[in-house]
PDB file of C-alpha atoms in Angstrom:
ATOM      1  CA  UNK A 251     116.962  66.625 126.123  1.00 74.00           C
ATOM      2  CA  UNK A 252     116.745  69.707 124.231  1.00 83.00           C
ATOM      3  CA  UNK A 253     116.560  72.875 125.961  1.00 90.00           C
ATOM      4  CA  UNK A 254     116.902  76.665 125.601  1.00 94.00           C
ATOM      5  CA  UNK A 255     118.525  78.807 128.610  1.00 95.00           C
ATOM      6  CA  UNK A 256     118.416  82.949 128.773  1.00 95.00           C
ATOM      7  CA  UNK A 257     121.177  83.806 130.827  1.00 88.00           C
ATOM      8  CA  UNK A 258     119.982  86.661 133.009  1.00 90.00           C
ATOM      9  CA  UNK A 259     116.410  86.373 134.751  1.00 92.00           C
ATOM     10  CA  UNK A 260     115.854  90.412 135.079  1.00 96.00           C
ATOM     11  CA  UNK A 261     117.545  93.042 133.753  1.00 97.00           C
ATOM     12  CA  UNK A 262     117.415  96.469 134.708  1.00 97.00           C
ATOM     13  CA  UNK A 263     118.219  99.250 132.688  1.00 97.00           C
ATOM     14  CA  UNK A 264     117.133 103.398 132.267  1.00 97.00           C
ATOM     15  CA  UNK A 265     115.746 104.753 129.728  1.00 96.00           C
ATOM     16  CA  UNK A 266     118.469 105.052 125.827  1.00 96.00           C
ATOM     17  CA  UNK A 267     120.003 102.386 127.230  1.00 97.00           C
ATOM     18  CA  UNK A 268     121.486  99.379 124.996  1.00 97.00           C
ATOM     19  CA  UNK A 269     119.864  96.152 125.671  1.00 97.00           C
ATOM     20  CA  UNK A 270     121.653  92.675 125.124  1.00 97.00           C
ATOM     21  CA  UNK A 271     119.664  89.204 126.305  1.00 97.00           C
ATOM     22  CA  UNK A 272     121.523  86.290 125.626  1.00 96.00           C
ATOM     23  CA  UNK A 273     120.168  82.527 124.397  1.00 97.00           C
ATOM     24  CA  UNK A 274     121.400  79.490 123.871  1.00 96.00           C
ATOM     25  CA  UNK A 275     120.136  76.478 122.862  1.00 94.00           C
ATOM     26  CA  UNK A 276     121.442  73.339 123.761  1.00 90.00           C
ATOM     27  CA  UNK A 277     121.286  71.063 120.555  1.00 73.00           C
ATOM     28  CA  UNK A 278     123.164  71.811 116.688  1.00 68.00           C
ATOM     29  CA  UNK A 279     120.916  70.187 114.684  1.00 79.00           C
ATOM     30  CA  UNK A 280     118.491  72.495 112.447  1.00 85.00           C
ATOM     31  CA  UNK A 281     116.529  75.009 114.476  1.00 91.00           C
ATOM     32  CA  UNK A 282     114.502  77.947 113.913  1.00 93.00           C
ATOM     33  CA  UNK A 283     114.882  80.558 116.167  1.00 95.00           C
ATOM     34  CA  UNK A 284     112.445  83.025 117.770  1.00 97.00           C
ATOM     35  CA  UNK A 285     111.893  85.800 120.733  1.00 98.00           C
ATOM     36  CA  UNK A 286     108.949  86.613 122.372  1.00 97.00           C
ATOM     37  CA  UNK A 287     107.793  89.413 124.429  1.00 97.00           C
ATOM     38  CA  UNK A 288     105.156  89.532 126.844  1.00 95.00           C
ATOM     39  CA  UNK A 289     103.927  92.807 127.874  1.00 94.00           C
ATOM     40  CA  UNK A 290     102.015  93.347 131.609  1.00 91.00           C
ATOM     41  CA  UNK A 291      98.783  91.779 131.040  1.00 87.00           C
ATOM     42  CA  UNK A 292      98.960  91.103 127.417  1.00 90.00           C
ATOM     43  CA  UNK A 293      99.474  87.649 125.433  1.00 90.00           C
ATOM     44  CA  UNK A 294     102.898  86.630 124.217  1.00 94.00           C
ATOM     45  CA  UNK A 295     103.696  88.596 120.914  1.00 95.00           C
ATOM     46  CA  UNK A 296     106.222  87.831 118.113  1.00 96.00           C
ATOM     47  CA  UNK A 297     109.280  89.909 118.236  1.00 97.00           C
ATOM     48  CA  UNK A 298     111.256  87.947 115.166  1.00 97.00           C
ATOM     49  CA  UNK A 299     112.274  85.168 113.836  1.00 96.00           C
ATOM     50  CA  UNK A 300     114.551  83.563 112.217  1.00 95.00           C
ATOM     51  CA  UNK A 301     114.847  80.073 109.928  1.00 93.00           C
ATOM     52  CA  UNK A 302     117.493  80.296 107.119  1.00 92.00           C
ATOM     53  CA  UNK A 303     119.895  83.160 105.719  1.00 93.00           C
ATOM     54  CA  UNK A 304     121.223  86.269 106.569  1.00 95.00           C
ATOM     55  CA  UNK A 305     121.869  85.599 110.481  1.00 95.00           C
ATOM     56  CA  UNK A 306     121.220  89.395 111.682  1.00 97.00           C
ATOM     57  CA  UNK A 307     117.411  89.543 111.862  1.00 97.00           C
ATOM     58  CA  UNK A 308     115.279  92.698 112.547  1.00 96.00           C
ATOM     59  CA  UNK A 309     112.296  92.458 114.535  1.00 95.00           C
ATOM     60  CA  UNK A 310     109.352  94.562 115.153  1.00 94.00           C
ATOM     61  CA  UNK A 311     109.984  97.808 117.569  1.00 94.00           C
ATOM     62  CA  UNK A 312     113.771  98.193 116.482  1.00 96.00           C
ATOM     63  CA  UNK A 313     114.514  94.947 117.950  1.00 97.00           C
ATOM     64  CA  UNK A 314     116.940  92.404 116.076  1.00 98.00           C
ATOM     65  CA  UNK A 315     118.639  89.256 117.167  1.00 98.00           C
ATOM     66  CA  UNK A 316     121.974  87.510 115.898  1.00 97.00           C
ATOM     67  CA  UNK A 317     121.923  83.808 115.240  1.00 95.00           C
ATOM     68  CA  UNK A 318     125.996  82.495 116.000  1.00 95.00           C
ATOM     69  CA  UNK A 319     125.406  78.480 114.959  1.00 92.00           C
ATOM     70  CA  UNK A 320     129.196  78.212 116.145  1.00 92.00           C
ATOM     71  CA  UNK A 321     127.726  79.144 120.002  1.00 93.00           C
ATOM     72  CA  UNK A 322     124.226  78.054 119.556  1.00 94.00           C
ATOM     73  CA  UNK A 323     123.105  81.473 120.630  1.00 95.00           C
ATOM     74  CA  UNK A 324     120.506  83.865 119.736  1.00 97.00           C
ATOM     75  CA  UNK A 325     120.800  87.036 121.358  1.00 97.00           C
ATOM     76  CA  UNK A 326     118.210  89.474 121.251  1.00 98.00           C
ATOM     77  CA  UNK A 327     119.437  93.541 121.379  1.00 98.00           C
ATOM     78  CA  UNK A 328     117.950  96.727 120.835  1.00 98.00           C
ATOM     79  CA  UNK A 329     120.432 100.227 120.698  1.00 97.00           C
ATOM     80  CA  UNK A 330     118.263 102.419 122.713  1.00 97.00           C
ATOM     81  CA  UNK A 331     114.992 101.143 125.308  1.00 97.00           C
ATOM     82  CA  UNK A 332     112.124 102.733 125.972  1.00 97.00           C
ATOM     83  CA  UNK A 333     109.922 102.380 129.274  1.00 96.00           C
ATOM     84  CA  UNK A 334     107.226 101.029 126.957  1.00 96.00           C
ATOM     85  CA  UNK A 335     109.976  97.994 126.640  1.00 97.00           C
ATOM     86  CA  UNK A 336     109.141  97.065 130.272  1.00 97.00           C
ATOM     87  CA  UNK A 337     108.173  93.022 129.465  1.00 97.00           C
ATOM     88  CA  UNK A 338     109.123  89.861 129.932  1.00 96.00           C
ATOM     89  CA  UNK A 339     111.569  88.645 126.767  1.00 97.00           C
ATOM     90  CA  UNK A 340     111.369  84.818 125.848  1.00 97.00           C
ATOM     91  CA  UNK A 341     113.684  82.805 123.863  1.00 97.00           C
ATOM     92  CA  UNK A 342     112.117  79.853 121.665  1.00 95.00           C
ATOM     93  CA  UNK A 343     113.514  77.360 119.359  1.00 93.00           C
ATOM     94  CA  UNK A 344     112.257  74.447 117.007  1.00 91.00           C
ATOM     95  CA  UNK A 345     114.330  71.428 116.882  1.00 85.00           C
ATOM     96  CA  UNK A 346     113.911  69.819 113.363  1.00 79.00           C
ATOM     97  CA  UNK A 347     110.762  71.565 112.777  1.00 75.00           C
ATOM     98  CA  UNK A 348     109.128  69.844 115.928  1.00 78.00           C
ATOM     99  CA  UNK A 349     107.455  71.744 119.157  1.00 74.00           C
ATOM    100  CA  UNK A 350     108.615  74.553 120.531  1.00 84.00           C
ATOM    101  CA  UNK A 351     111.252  74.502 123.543  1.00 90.00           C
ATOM    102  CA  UNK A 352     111.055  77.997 125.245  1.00 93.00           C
ATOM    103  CA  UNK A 353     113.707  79.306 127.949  1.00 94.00           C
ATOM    104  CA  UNK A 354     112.747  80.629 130.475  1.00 93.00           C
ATOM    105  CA  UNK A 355     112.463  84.017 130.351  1.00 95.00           C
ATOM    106  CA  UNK A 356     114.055  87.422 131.140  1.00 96.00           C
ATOM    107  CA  UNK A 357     112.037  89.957 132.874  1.00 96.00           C
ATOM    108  CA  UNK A 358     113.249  93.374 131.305  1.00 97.00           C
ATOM    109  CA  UNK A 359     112.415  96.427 133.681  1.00 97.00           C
ATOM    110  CA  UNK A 360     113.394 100.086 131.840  1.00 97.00           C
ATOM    111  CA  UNK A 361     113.349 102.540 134.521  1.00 95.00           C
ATOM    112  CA  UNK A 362     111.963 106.107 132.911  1.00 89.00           C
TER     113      UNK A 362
ATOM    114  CA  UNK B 289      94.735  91.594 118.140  1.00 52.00           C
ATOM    115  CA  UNK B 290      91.999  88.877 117.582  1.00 69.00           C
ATOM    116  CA  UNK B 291      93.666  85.904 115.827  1.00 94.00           C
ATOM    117  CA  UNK B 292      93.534  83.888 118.390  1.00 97.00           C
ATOM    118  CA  UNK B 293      91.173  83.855 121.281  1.00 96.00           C
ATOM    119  CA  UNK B 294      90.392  82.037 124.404  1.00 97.00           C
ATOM    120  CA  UNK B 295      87.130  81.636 126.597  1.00 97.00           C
ATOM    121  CA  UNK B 296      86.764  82.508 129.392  1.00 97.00           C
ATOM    122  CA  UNK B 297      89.541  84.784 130.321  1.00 96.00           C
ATOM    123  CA  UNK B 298      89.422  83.740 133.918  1.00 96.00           C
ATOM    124  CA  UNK B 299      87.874  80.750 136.071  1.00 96.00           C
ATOM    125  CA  UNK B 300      87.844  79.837 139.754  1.00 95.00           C
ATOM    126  CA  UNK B 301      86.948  76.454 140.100  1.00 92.00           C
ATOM    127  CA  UNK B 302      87.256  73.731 143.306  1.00 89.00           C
ATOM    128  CA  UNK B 303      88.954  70.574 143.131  1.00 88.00           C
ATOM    129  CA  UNK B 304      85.541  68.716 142.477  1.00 87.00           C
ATOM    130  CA  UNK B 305      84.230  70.943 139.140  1.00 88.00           C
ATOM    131  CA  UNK B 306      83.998  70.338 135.669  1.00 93.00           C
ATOM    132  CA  UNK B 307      85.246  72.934 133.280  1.00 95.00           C
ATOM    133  CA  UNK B 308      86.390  73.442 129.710  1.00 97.00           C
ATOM    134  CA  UNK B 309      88.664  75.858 128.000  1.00 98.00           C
ATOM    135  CA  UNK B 310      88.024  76.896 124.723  1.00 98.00           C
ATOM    136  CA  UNK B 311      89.983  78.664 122.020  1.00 98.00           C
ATOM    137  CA  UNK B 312      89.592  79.296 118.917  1.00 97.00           C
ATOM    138  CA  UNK B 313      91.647  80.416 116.048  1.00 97.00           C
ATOM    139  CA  UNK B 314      91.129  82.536 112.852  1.00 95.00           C
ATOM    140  CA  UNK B 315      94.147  82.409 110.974  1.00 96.00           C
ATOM    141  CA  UNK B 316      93.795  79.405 108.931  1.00 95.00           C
ATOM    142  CA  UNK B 317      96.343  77.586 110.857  1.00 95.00           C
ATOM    143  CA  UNK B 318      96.937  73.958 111.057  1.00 94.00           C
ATOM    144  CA  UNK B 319      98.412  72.884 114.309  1.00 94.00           C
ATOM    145  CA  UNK B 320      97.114  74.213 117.461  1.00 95.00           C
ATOM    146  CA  UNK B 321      98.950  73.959 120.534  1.00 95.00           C
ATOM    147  CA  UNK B 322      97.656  74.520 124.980  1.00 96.00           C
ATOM    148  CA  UNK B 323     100.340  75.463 127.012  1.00 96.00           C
ATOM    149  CA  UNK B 324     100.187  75.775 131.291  1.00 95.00           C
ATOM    150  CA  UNK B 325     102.152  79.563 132.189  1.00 94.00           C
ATOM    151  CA  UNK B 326     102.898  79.204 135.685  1.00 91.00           C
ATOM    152  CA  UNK B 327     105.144  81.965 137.606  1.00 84.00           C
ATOM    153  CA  UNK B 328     108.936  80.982 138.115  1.00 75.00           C
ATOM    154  CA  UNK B 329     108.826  78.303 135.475  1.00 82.00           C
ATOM    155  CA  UNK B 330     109.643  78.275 131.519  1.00 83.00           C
ATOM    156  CA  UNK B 331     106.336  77.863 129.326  1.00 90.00           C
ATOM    157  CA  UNK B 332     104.998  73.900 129.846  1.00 91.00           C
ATOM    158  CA  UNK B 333     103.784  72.868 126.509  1.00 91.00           C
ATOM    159  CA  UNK B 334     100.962  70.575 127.280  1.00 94.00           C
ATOM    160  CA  UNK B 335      99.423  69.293 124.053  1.00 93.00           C
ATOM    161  CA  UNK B 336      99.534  69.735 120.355  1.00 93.00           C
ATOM    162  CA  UNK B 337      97.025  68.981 117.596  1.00 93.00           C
ATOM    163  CA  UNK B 338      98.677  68.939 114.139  1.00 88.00           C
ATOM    164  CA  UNK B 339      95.691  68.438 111.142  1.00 82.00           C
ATOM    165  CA  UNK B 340      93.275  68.205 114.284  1.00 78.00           C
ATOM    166  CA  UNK B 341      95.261  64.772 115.766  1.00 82.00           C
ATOM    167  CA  UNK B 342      96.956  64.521 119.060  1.00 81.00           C
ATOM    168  CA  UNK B 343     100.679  64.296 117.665  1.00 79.00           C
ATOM    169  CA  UNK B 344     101.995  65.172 121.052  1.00 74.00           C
ATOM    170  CA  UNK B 345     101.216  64.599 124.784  1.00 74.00           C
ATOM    171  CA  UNK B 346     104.059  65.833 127.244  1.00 72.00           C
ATOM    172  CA  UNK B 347     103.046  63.772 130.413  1.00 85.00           C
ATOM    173  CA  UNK B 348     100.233  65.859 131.263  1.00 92.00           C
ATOM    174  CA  UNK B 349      97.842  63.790 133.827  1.00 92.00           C
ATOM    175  CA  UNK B 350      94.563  62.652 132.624  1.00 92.00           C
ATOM    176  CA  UNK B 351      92.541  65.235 134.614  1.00 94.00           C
ATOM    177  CA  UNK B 352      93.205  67.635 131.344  1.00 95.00           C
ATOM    178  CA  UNK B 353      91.746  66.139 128.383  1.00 94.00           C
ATOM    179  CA  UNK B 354      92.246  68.088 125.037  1.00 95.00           C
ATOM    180  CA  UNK B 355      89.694  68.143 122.162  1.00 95.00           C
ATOM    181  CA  UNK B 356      90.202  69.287 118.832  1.00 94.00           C
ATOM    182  CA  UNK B 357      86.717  68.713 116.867  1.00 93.00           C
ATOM    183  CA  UNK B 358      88.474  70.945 114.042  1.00 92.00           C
ATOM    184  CA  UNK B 359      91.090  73.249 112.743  1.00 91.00           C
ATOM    185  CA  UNK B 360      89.687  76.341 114.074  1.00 95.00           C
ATOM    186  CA  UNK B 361      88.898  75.297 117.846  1.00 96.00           C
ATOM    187  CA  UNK B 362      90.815  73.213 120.615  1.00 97.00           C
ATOM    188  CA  UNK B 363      89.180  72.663 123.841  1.00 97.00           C
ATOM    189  CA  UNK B 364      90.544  71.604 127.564  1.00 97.00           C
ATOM    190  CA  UNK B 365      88.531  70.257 129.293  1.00 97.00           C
ATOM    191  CA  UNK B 366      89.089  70.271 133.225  1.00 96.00           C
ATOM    192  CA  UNK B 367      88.431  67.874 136.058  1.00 93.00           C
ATOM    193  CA  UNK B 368      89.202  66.929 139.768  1.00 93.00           C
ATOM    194  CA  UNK B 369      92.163  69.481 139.564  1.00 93.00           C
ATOM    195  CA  UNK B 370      94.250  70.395 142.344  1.00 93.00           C
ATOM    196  CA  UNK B 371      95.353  73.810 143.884  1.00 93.00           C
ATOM    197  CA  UNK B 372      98.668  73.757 141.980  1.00 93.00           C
ATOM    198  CA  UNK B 373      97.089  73.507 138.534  1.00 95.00           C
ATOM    199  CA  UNK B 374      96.388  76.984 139.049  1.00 96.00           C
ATOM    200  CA  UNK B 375      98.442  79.253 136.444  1.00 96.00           C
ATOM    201  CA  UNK B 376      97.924  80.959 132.691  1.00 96.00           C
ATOM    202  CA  UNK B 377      96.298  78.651 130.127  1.00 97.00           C
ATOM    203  CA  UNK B 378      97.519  79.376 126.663  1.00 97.00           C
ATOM    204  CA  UNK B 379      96.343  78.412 123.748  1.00 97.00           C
ATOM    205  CA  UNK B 380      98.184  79.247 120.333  1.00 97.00           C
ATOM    206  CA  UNK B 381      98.304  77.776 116.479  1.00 96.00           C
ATOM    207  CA  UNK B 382     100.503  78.124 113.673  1.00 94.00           C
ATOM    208  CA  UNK B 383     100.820  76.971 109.957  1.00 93.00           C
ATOM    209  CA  UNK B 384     102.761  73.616 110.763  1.00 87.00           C
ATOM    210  CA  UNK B 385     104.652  72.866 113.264  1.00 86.00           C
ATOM    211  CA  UNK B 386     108.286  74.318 113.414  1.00 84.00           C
ATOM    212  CA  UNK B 387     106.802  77.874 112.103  1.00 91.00           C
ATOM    213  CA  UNK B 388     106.292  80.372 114.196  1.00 93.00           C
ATOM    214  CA  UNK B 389     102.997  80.422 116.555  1.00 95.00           C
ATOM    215  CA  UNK B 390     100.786  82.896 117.457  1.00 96.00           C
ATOM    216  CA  UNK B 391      99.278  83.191 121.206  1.00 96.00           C
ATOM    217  CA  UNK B 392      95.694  83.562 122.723  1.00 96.00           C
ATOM    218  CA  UNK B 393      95.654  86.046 125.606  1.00 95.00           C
ATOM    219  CA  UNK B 394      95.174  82.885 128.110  1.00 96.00           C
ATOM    220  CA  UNK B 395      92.880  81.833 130.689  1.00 97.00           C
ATOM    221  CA  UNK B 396      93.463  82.480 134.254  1.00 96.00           C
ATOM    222  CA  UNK B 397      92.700  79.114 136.213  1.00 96.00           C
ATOM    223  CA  UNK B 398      92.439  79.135 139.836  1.00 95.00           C
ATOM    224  CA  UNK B 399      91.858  76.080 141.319  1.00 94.00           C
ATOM    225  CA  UNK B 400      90.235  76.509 145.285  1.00 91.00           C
TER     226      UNK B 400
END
């Protein structure tokens, strides 16, 4: 079965810290790639995407993510956080342009 | 952010009730999609409507039953549910399936 995995569950970090959250998918067929973030009380938001070219993608909120196809990763990193990036950070795929397989989250905590 | 939305934003229901979800979408999307949140575990999808048909059932059991009387609304409607069907009800669409989706803020189910 196709699945996604995010390899750390929380992450703490302070504040102008660099912030790397690793994905991997589990299948090499054609995907699209995506992350998620889900602020305290608010609904899952778009952070990028990505479905064909140049694999560095930039996100919203200085975020961008690196598709590798050789590792089936899409890691998600930002230079510098901010406690505003206090959230939970999900990784999502498409397999073929089917449903959505998300991992399951990594709960980011930036201490101020 | 009002793309999507979802009705009511939280319930408390007993095992015996009768309930319904509703969300409703104003992007223009095409495929509509509930999904059960619950803490600890990666994001369930439960159902998907693609050009208003079922295209996709993931084992839920038959006490949810999804409705999708158009391209703009999705209903779940609720019955004899048990204490651990309590969690975050999302709801989300996107223009097919594959691209990327956006979320409702979810309902809050608790099941008594």
């Amino acid at each position: 079965a196709q699945s996604v995995s995010q390899h750390n569950h929380h992450v703490i970090l302070s504040e102008a810290a660099s912030l790397e959250l690793g994905c991997n998918y589990s299948y090499g067929g054609t995907v699209n790639l995506f992350w998620y973030v889900q602020y305290p009380g608010q609904h899952l938001q778009l952070l990028l995407k990505y479905f064909s070219g140049d694999p560095l993608v930039k996100g919203i909120k200085g975020f961008e993510a690196e598709f590798i196809k050789s590792k089936f990763s899409f890691n998600l990193r930002k230079p510098s956080v901010q406690w505003s990036d206090t959230a939970e950070y999900f990784c999502a795929v498409t397999f073929y342009g089917q449903n959505f397989v998300f991992g399951p989250g990594t709960r980011l905590s930036v201490l101020p | 952010e009002t793309g999507v939305t979802q009705t009511p934003r939280h319930l408390v229901m007993g095992m015996t009730n009768k309930k319904s979800l509703k969300c409703e979408q104003h992007l223009g999307h095409n495929a509509m999609y509930w999904y059960k949140q619950s803490a600890k575990k990666p994001l369930e999808l439960m159902f998907v409507y693609s050009l208003e048909e079922r295209v996709e059932n993931n084992s839920v059991p038959s006490r949810f039953s999804p409705e999708c009387p158009n391209s703009s609304h999705l209903f779940l409607h609720l019955h004899t549910l048990q204490p651990e069907d309590s969690a975050l009800y999302l709801c989300a669409s996107s223009q097919d399936r594959g691209r990327e989706q956006y979320f409702g803020p979810g309902t809050r189910l608790t099941v008594t």
